[in-house]
Amino acid sequence: MTISFEEWKAGLESRSRRRELLRRDGRPQFVLMSQQFRREDIDSLCDTATSVRRLDRHVDGRDFLRSLLRGHRIMNLFAQPSTRTAESFIAAAHKLGADSRLVSDLRTSSFSKGESTEDAVRTLSSFFDAIVTRHQDDEFATRASWALASSGRPIPLISAGCGKSQHVTQSLLDIYTLRYSFAERGGIDGKRVVVIGDVARNRAARSLAYLLTRFERPRIHFVSPAAFAPDDALLAYLSKHEVEASVHSALGPLLRELKGDVDAIYVTRLQQEWDGGKNGIPDAGERGSSDEYVLKPEYRSLLRPDTVVMHPLPRVNELPEQWESHPGFMVWRQVRNGMWIRAALFAQVFGADNEIRSRAARLSLM
Ligand code: CP
């Protein structure tokens, strides 16, 4: 394929062209953004994740899963810190029998000698069957996918978080968690979701908002400091997809106004690593959200017991530990779901998902 990087980026902006560029043989080849997923893709991915989870409960199921990607090698290239995402990708690959390698200090790679993204990923494609990347540059995964698509070995690439723009696999696990939580309440369609925090710079919150457009008429209330409110492009996309969205500057007044009519609250931390400081890590005294963006324990009386409370983690002060006893607290389930959804994604990428769902159905595990 001969296409310039500018044409690749422009193609990703177009709904029909995006699908053509990011998929191969009917499967996702490059996983970069929430907008590339249709409702049927999400449903199929979530069903596969449930099948993996249920097969994993039995010895035979675990042996079957481990046979699927035997001999495959996955490179996890993480230029930014990670606890959950990196380890859950590694655990997911292991569940399906693939080997993983993690490079989390790019000073040990030839990036530190000035090697280009294009040369680096083309080199890695000689030794690996897929690349998972996390990077501080908003365009890193886009450029890396273009480089692979333009090469003789276009191996799959999955973004594990890209700058301030998107964290697509986090939003997939968040939707999987919401789908599970609302299984007995009519699913995600029509639900009211409050998103708290630094929406402008929180890639998990942004990706979740984009992915919610694939459901029928959800309502989203963003609660952010003015400087970190959702950007116009995101709000325009929500409006185009008939998602009712509003922006607020403080949480307490909004919860009082909604009188308990909240189905889910998605709490995020302020992304202070983008503010500069020493190595981009703020001093402990500077970390954390101000009162207006903290889900205070006293707000429990303003919410129903079944209001789902989620956070992509890591957290600082914005979701106090007292919430862990709230019946709708789903944060640790989100963490575990990260492994199942990433295993399902690997299965889709490598064409093993139909086999997984069939095996689970045969064993009446669905
Ligand atoms: N949610 C998330 O991306 O966590 P990590 O930064 O620990 O991977």
CSV table of C-alpha atoms and ligand atoms in Angstrom, one decimal:
chain,number,residue,atom,x,y,z
A,1,MET,CA,0.0,0.0,0.0
A,2,THR,CA,1.4,3.4,-0.9
A,3,ILE,CA,-0.2,6.2,1.0
A,4,SER,CA,1.3,9.2,2.7
A,5,PHE,CA,1.0,9.7,6.5
A,6,GLU,CA,-1.2,12.7,5.9
A,7,GLU,CA,-3.5,10.6,3.7
A,8,TRP,CA,-3.6,7.9,6.3
A,9,LYS,CA,-4.6,10.4,9.0
A,10,ALA,CA,-7.2,11.9,6.8
A,11,GLY,CA,-8.6,8.5,6.0
A,12,LEU,CA,-9.0,7.7,9.7
A,13,GLU,CA,-11.2,10.8,10.0
A,14,SER,CA,-13.7,9.3,7.5
A,15,ARG,CA,-16.1,6.6,8.8
A,16,SER,CA,-16.0,4.4,5.7
A,17,ARG,CA,-12.3,4.8,4.9
A,18,ARG,CA,-11.3,4.2,8.5
A,19,ARG,CA,-12.8,0.7,8.5
A,20,GLU,CA,-11.0,-0.1,5.2
A,21,LEU,CA,-7.7,1.1,6.6
A,22,LEU,CA,-7.9,-0.5,10.1
A,23,ARG,CA,-9.3,-3.9,9.2
A,24,ARG,CA,-7.9,-6.8,7.2
A,25,ASP,CA,-9.7,-10.0,6.2
A,26,GLY,CA,-12.8,-8.9,8.2
A,27,ARG,CA,-10.8,-8.5,11.4
A,28,PRO,CA,-9.3,-5.5,13.3
A,29,GLN,CA,-5.6,-5.1,12.2
A,30,PHE,CA,-4.9,-1.8,13.9
A,31,VAL,CA,-6.8,-0.8,17.1
A,32,LEU,CA,-6.4,2.9,17.6
A,33,MET,CA,-9.6,4.6,18.6
A,34,SER,CA,-13.1,4.0,19.9
A,35,GLN,CA,-14.8,5.4,16.7
A,36,GLN,CA,-13.5,2.4,14.7
A,37,PHE,CA,-15.9,0.0,16.6
A,38,ARG,CA,-19.5,-0.5,15.5
A,39,ARG,CA,-22.1,-1.8,17.9
A,40,GLU,CA,-22.0,-5.3,16.5
A,41,ASP,CA,-18.1,-5.3,16.9
A,42,ILE,CA,-18.6,-4.4,20.6
A,43,ASP,CA,-21.2,-7.0,21.2
A,44,SER,CA,-19.2,-9.7,19.5
A,45,LEU,CA,-16.0,-8.7,21.5
A,46,CYS,CA,-17.9,-8.7,24.8
A,47,ASP,CA,-19.4,-12.1,24.1
A,48,THR,CA,-15.9,-13.4,23.3
A,49,ALA,CA,-14.6,-12.0,26.5
A,50,THR,CA,-17.4,-13.7,28.5
A,51,SER,CA,-16.6,-17.0,26.7
A,52,VAL,CA,-12.9,-16.7,27.5
A,53,ARG,CA,-13.8,-15.9,31.2
A,54,ARG,CA,-16.0,-19.0,31.4
A,55,LEU,CA,-13.7,-21.3,29.6
A,56,ASP,CA,-10.9,-20.3,31.9
A,57,ARG,CA,-12.8,-21.7,34.9
A,58,HIS,CA,-12.2,-25.3,33.7
A,59,VAL,CA,-9.0,-27.2,33.1
A,60,ASP,CA,-10.1,-28.3,29.6
A,61,GLY,CA,-11.2,-24.8,28.8
A,62,ARG,CA,-7.8,-23.4,29.9
A,63,ASP,CA,-5.9,-26.0,27.8
A,64,PHE,CA,-8.1,-25.1,24.8
A,65,LEU,CA,-7.5,-21.4,25.3
A,66,ARG,CA,-3.7,-21.9,25.6
A,67,SER,CA,-3.6,-23.8,22.3
A,68,LEU,CA,-5.1,-20.9,20.3
A,69,LEU,CA,-2.1,-18.5,19.9
A,70,ARG,CA,0.7,-21.0,20.7
A,71,GLY,CA,3.9,-19.8,19.0
A,72,HIS,CA,2.7,-16.2,18.7
A,73,ARG,CA,4.9,-13.5,20.1
A,74,ILE,CA,3.6,-10.1,21.3
A,75,MET,CA,5.8,-7.0,21.8
A,76,ASN,CA,4.5,-4.6,24.5
A,77,LEU,CA,6.3,-1.3,23.9
A,78,PHE,CA,5.4,1.1,26.8
A,79,ALA,CA,7.0,4.5,26.7
A,80,GLN,CA,4.8,5.7,29.6
A,81,PRO,CA,4.3,4.0,33.0
A,82,SER,CA,1.6,1.4,33.4
A,83,THR,CA,0.5,-1.1,36.0
A,84,ARG,CA,-2.9,-2.4,34.8
A,85,THR,CA,-2.7,-2.1,31.0
A,86,ALA,CA,0.8,-3.6,30.5
A,87,GLU,CA,0.2,-6.5,32.9
A,88,SER,CA,-3.3,-7.3,31.7
A,89,PHE,CA,-2.1,-7.4,28.1
A,90,ILE,CA,0.6,-9.8,29.2
A,91,ALA,CA,-1.8,-11.9,31.2
A,92,ALA,CA,-4.3,-11.9,28.3
A,93,ALA,CA,-1.7,-13.1,25.8
A,94,HIS,CA,-0.6,-15.8,28.3
A,95,LYS,CA,-4.2,-17.1,28.6
A,96,LEU,CA,-4.2,-17.7,24.9
A,97,GLY,CA,-0.8,-19.3,24.9
A,98,ALA,CA,1.2,-16.4,23.3
A,99,ASP,CA,4.6,-15.2,24.5
A,100,SER,CA,5.0,-11.6,25.5
A,101,ARG,CA,7.9,-9.2,25.9
A,102,LEU,CA,7.7,-5.9,27.7
A,103,VAL,CA,9.9,-2.9,26.9
A,104,SER,CA,9.0,-0.2,29.4
A,105,ASP,CA,12.2,1.9,29.4
A,106,LEU,CA,12.8,3.2,25.9
A,107,ARG,CA,16.3,4.3,26.9
A,108,THR,CA,17.2,0.7,26.5
A,109,SER,CA,16.1,0.8,22.8
A,110,SER,CA,17.4,2.5,19.8
A,111,PHE,CA,14.8,5.2,20.1
A,112,SER,CA,17.4,6.8,22.4
A,113,LYS,CA,19.8,7.0,19.5
A,114,GLY,CA,17.2,8.9,17.4
A,115,GLU,CA,15.6,5.9,15.6
A,116,SER,CA,12.4,6.8,13.9
A,117,THR,CA,9.0,5.3,14.8
A,118,GLU,CA,8.8,3.9,11.3
A,119,ASP,CA,12.1,2.1,11.5
A,120,ALA,CA,11.5,0.8,15.0
A,121,VAL,CA,8.2,-0.8,14.3
A,122,ARG,CA,9.3,-2.3,11.0
A,123,THR,CA,12.2,-3.8,12.8
A,124,LEU,CA,10.0,-5.2,15.5
A,125,SER,CA,7.7,-6.7,12.9
A,126,SER,CA,10.6,-9.0,11.9
A,127,PHE,CA,10.5,-10.7,15.4
A,128,PHE,CA,6.9,-10.4,16.6
A,129,ASP,CA,3.4,-11.2,15.5
A,130,ALA,CA,1.7,-8.1,17.0
A,131,ILE,CA,2.8,-4.9,18.8
A,132,VAL,CA,1.0,-3.2,21.7
A,133,THR,CA,2.1,0.4,22.2
A,134,ARG,CA,1.7,3.1,24.9
A,135,HIS,CA,3.2,6.5,24.2
A,136,GLN,CA,3.0,10.1,25.3
A,137,ASP,CA,2.6,11.4,21.7
A,138,ASP,CA,-1.0,11.6,20.5
A,139,GLU,CA,0.0,10.4,17.0
A,140,PHE,CA,2.5,7.6,17.9
A,141,ALA,CA,0.1,4.7,17.3
A,142,THR,CA,-1.3,6.3,14.2
A,143,ARG,CA,2.2,6.8,12.7
A,144,ALA,CA,3.3,3.3,13.8
A,145,SER,CA,0.2,1.7,12.2
A,146,TRP,CA,0.8,3.6,9.0
A,147,ALA,CA,4.4,2.5,8.9
A,148,LEU,CA,3.3,-1.2,9.4
A,149,ALA,CA,0.5,-0.9,6.8
A,150,SER,CA,3.1,0.5,4.3
A,151,SER,CA,5.6,-2.3,5.0
A,152,GLY,CA,6.0,-5.8,3.7
A,153,ARG,CA,5.0,-7.2,7.2
A,154,PRO,CA,1.9,-5.4,8.3
A,155,ILE,CA,1.5,-7.1,11.7
A,156,PRO,CA,-1.4,-6.0,13.9
A,157,LEU,CA,-0.8,-3.1,16.3
A,158,ILE,CA,-3.0,-2.2,19.3
A,159,SER,CA,-2.8,1.1,21.1
A,160,ALA,CA,-2.6,0.8,24.9
A,161,GLY,CA,-3.0,4.6,25.4
A,162,CYS,CA,-1.9,7.4,23.2
A,163,GLY,CA,-1.0,10.8,24.6
A,164,LYS,CA,-4.1,12.7,25.8
A,165,SER,CA,-6.2,11.5,22.9
A,166,GLN,CA,-7.4,7.9,23.4
A,167,HIS,CA,-7.2,4.8,25.5
A,168,VAL,CA,-9.3,2.5,23.3
A,169,THR,CA,-8.8,-0.8,25.2
A,170,GLN,CA,-9.7,0.9,28.5
A,171,SER,CA,-13.0,2.0,27.0
A,172,LEU,CA,-13.7,-1.5,25.7
A,173,LEU,CA,-13.2,-2.9,29.2
A,174,ASP,CA,-15.3,-0.1,30.7
A,175,ILE,CA,-18.2,-0.8,28.3
A,176,TYR,CA,-17.8,-4.6,29.1
A,177,THR,CA,-18.2,-3.7,32.8
A,178,LEU,CA,-21.2,-1.4,32.1
A,179,ARG,CA,-22.8,-4.1,30.0
A,180,TYR,CA,-22.4,-6.6,32.8
A,181,SER,CA,-23.7,-4.2,35.4
A,182,PHE,CA,-26.8,-3.3,33.4
A,183,ALA,CA,-27.5,-6.9,32.2
A,184,GLU,CA,-30.7,-7.1,34.2
A,185,ARG,CA,-31.6,-3.4,33.7
A,186,GLY,CA,-32.0,-3.2,29.9
A,187,GLY,CA,-28.3,-2.8,28.9
A,188,ILE,CA,-26.4,0.5,28.4
A,189,ASP,CA,-29.0,2.1,26.1
A,190,GLY,CA,-30.6,5.2,27.6
A,191,LYS,CA,-28.5,5.2,30.7
A,192,ARG,CA,-27.3,8.4,32.4
A,193,VAL,CA,-23.6,8.5,33.0
A,194,VAL,CA,-21.7,11.2,35.0
A,195,VAL,CA,-18.0,11.6,34.0
A,196,ILE,CA,-15.9,13.4,36.5
A,197,GLY,CA,-12.4,14.9,36.1
A,198,ASP,CA,-9.9,16.1,33.6
A,199,VAL,CA,-11.8,15.1,30.4
A,200,ALA,CA,-9.6,17.2,28.1
A,201,ARG,CA,-6.5,15.2,29.0
A,202,ASN,CA,-7.9,12.0,30.3
A,203,ARG,CA,-7.7,9.6,27.3
A,204,ALA,CA,-9.8,6.9,29.2
A,205,ALA,CA,-12.7,9.3,29.7
A,206,ARG,CA,-12.5,10.6,26.1
A,207,SER,CA,-12.5,7.0,24.6
A,208,LEU,CA,-15.4,6.0,26.8
A,209,ALA,CA,-17.5,9.0,25.6
A,210,TYR,CA,-16.7,8.2,22.0
A,211,LEU,CA,-17.7,4.5,22.5
A,212,LEU,CA,-21.0,5.4,24.3
A,213,THR,CA,-22.2,6.8,21.0
A,214,ARG,CA,-22.6,3.2,19.8
A,215,PHE,CA,-25.5,2.8,22.2
A,216,GLU,CA,-29.1,4.2,22.0
A,217,ARG,CA,-29.4,7.7,23.4
A,218,PRO,CA,-27.2,7.6,26.5
A,219,ARG,CA,-27.0,10.8,28.5
A,220,ILE,CA,-23.6,12.1,29.6
A,221,HIS,CA,-22.9,14.8,32.2
A,222,PHE,CA,-19.2,15.9,32.3
A,223,VAL,CA,-18.0,17.5,35.5
A,224,SER,CA,-14.6,19.2,34.9
A,225,PRO,CA,-12.5,22.2,35.9
A,226,ALA,CA,-13.1,24.8,33.2
A,227,ALA,CA,-9.5,24.4,31.9
A,228,PHE,CA,-10.0,20.7,31.4
A,229,ALA,CA,-13.6,20.6,30.0
A,230,PRO,CA,-14.3,18.3,27.1
A,231,ASP,CA,-13.1,19.7,23.8
A,232,ASP,CA,-15.4,21.0,21.0
A,233,ALA,CA,-14.6,18.0,18.7
A,234,LEU,CA,-15.7,15.5,21.3
A,235,LEU,CA,-18.9,17.5,22.1
A,236,ALA,CA,-19.7,17.8,18.3
A,237,TYR,CA,-19.2,14.1,17.8
A,238,LEU,CA,-21.6,13.3,20.7
A,239,SER,CA,-24.2,15.7,19.3
A,240,LYS,CA,-23.9,14.2,15.8
A,241,HIS,CA,-24.6,10.8,17.3
A,242,GLU,CA,-27.6,12.0,19.3
A,243,VAL,CA,-25.9,11.7,22.7
A,244,GLU,CA,-27.3,14.2,25.1
A,245,ALA,CA,-24.2,15.8,26.8
A,246,SER,CA,-23.9,18.6,29.3
A,247,VAL,CA,-20.8,20.2,31.0
A,248,HIS,CA,-20.8,21.2,34.7
A,249,SER,CA,-18.2,22.8,36.9
A,250,ALA,CA,-19.0,21.1,40.3
A,251,LEU,CA,-20.3,17.6,41.2
A,252,GLY,CA,-22.4,18.3,44.4
A,253,PRO,CA,-25.0,20.7,42.8
A,254,LEU,CA,-25.3,18.3,39.8
A,255,LEU,CA,-26.0,15.2,42.0
A,256,ARG,CA,-28.6,17.2,44.0
A,257,GLU,CA,-30.3,18.4,40.8
A,258,LEU,CA,-30.4,14.8,39.4
A,259,LYS,CA,-32.1,13.5,42.6
A,260,GLY,CA,-30.6,10.0,42.4
A,261,ASP,CA,-31.3,9.5,38.7
A,262,VAL,CA,-27.7,8.4,37.9
A,263,ASP,CA,-27.0,5.0,36.4
A,264,ALA,CA,-23.2,5.2,36.5
A,265,ILE,CA,-20.4,7.5,37.7
A,266,TYR,CA,-17.0,7.4,36.0
A,267,VAL,CA,-14.4,9.1,38.2
A,268,THR,CA,-11.0,10.1,36.9
A,269,ARG,CA,-8.0,11.8,38.3
A,270,LEU,CA,-6.5,15.1,37.2
A,271,GLN,CA,-3.8,14.3,34.7
A,272,GLN,CA,-1.1,16.4,36.4
A,273,GLU,CA,1.8,14.6,34.7
A,274,TRP,CA,1.1,16.8,31.7
A,275,ASP,CA,1.7,20.0,33.7
A,276,GLY,CA,5.5,19.6,33.6
A,277,GLY,CA,7.4,19.4,36.8
A,278,LYS,CA,10.3,17.0,37.5
A,279,ASN,CA,10.2,14.2,34.9
A,280,GLY,CA,6.5,15.0,34.4
A,281,ILE,CA,5.7,13.6,37.9
A,282,PRO,CA,4.1,16.2,40.2
A,283,ASP,CA,5.2,16.3,43.8
A,284,ALA,CA,2.8,14.5,46.2
A,285,GLY,CA,1.6,17.8,47.6
A,286,GLU,CA,0.5,19.0,44.2
A,287,ARG,CA,-1.4,15.8,43.3
A,288,GLY,CA,-5.1,15.3,43.6
A,289,SER,CA,-8.4,16.9,42.7
A,290,SER,CA,-10.1,19.9,44.5
A,291,ASP,CA,-13.3,19.3,46.4
A,292,GLU,CA,-15.7,19.9,43.4
A,293,TYR,CA,-14.2,16.9,41.6
A,294,VAL,CA,-14.1,14.4,44.5
A,295,LEU,CA,-16.8,11.8,44.8
A,296,LYS,CA,-17.2,12.5,48.6
A,297,PRO,CA,-18.5,9.7,50.8
A,298,GLU,CA,-21.5,11.9,51.8
A,299,TYR,CA,-22.7,11.8,48.2
A,300,ARG,CA,-23.8,8.1,48.8
A,301,SER,CA,-27.1,9.5,50.2
A,302,LEU,CA,-27.7,11.2,46.8
A,303,LEU,CA,-27.3,8.0,44.8
A,304,ARG,CA,-29.1,4.7,44.5
A,305,PRO,CA,-27.3,1.6,45.8
A,306,ASP,CA,-27.2,0.2,42.3
A,307,THR,CA,-25.5,3.3,40.8
A,308,VAL,CA,-22.4,1.9,39.2
A,309,VAL,CA,-19.1,3.6,40.4
A,310,MET,CA,-16.1,3.2,38.1
A,311,HIS,CA,-12.6,4.6,37.8
A,312,PRO,CA,-9.9,3.6,35.3
A,313,LEU,CA,-7.2,3.9,38.0
A,314,PRO,CA,-4.7,4.9,39.2
A,315,ARG,CA,-6.6,7.1,41.7
A,316,VAL,CA,-5.3,9.9,44.0
A,317,ASN,CA,-8.0,11.5,46.2
A,318,GLU,CA,-11.0,11.7,43.9
A,319,LEU,CA,-12.5,8.3,44.8
A,320,PRO,CA,-12.2,7.8,48.6
A,321,GLU,CA,-11.9,4.2,49.9
A,322,GLN,CA,-15.2,4.5,51.7
A,323,TRP,CA,-16.9,3.9,48.3
A,324,GLU,CA,-15.6,0.3,48.2
A,325,SER,CA,-18.5,-0.8,50.3
A,326,HIS,CA,-21.1,0.7,47.9
A,327,PRO,CA,-23.0,-2.2,46.2
A,328,GLY,CA,-22.4,-0.6,42.7
A,329,PHE,CA,-18.6,-0.2,43.2
A,330,MET,CA,-17.1,-1.9,40.1
A,331,VAL,CA,-13.5,-0.7,40.0
A,332,TRP,CA,-11.8,-4.0,40.8
A,333,ARG,CA,-14.1,-5.8,38.4
A,334,GLN,CA,-12.9,-3.3,35.7
A,335,VAL,CA,-9.3,-4.3,36.4
A,336,ARG,CA,-10.1,-8.0,36.0
A,337,ASN,CA,-12.2,-7.3,32.9
A,338,GLY,CA,-9.2,-5.6,31.4
A,339,MET,CA,-7.6,-9.1,31.0
A,340,TRP,CA,-10.7,-10.7,29.5
A,341,ILE,CA,-11.4,-8.0,27.0
A,342,ARG,CA,-7.8,-7.8,25.9
A,343,ALA,CA,-7.7,-11.6,25.5
A,344,ALA,CA,-10.9,-11.3,23.4
A,345,LEU,CA,-9.2,-8.6,21.3
A,346,PHE,CA,-6.2,-10.7,20.6
A,347,ALA,CA,-8.6,-13.5,19.7
A,348,GLN,CA,-10.4,-11.2,17.2
A,349,VAL,CA,-7.2,-9.8,15.8
A,350,PHE,CA,-5.8,-13.3,15.2
A,351,GLY,CA,-9.1,-14.8,14.0
A,352,ALA,CA,-9.7,-17.2,17.0
A,353,ASP,CA,-12.8,-15.6,18.4
A,354,ASN,CA,-15.4,-17.7,16.5
A,355,GLU,CA,-13.8,-20.8,17.8
A,356,ILE,CA,-13.8,-19.5,21.4
A,357,ARG,CA,-17.5,-18.6,21.3
A,358,SER,CA,-18.4,-21.9,19.6
A,359,ARG,CA,-16.5,-23.9,22.2
A,360,ALA,CA,-18.1,-22.0,25.1
A,361,ALA,CA,-21.6,-22.5,23.5
A,362,ARG,CA,-21.0,-26.3,23.0
A,363,LEU,CA,-20.1,-26.5,26.7
A,364,SER,CA,-23.2,-24.5,27.5
A,365,LEU,CA,-21.0,-21.9,29.2
A,366,MET,CA,-22.7,-18.8,27.5
B,1,CP,N1,-6.1,2.4,33.5
B,1,CP,C1,-4.8,2.4,33.2
B,1,CP,O1,-4.4,2.7,32.0
B,1,CP,O2,-3.9,2.1,34.1
B,1,CP,P1,-2.3,1.9,33.9
B,1,CP,O3,-1.8,3.3,33.6
B,1,CP,O4,-1.8,1.4,35.2
B,1,CP,O5,-2.1,1.0,32.8
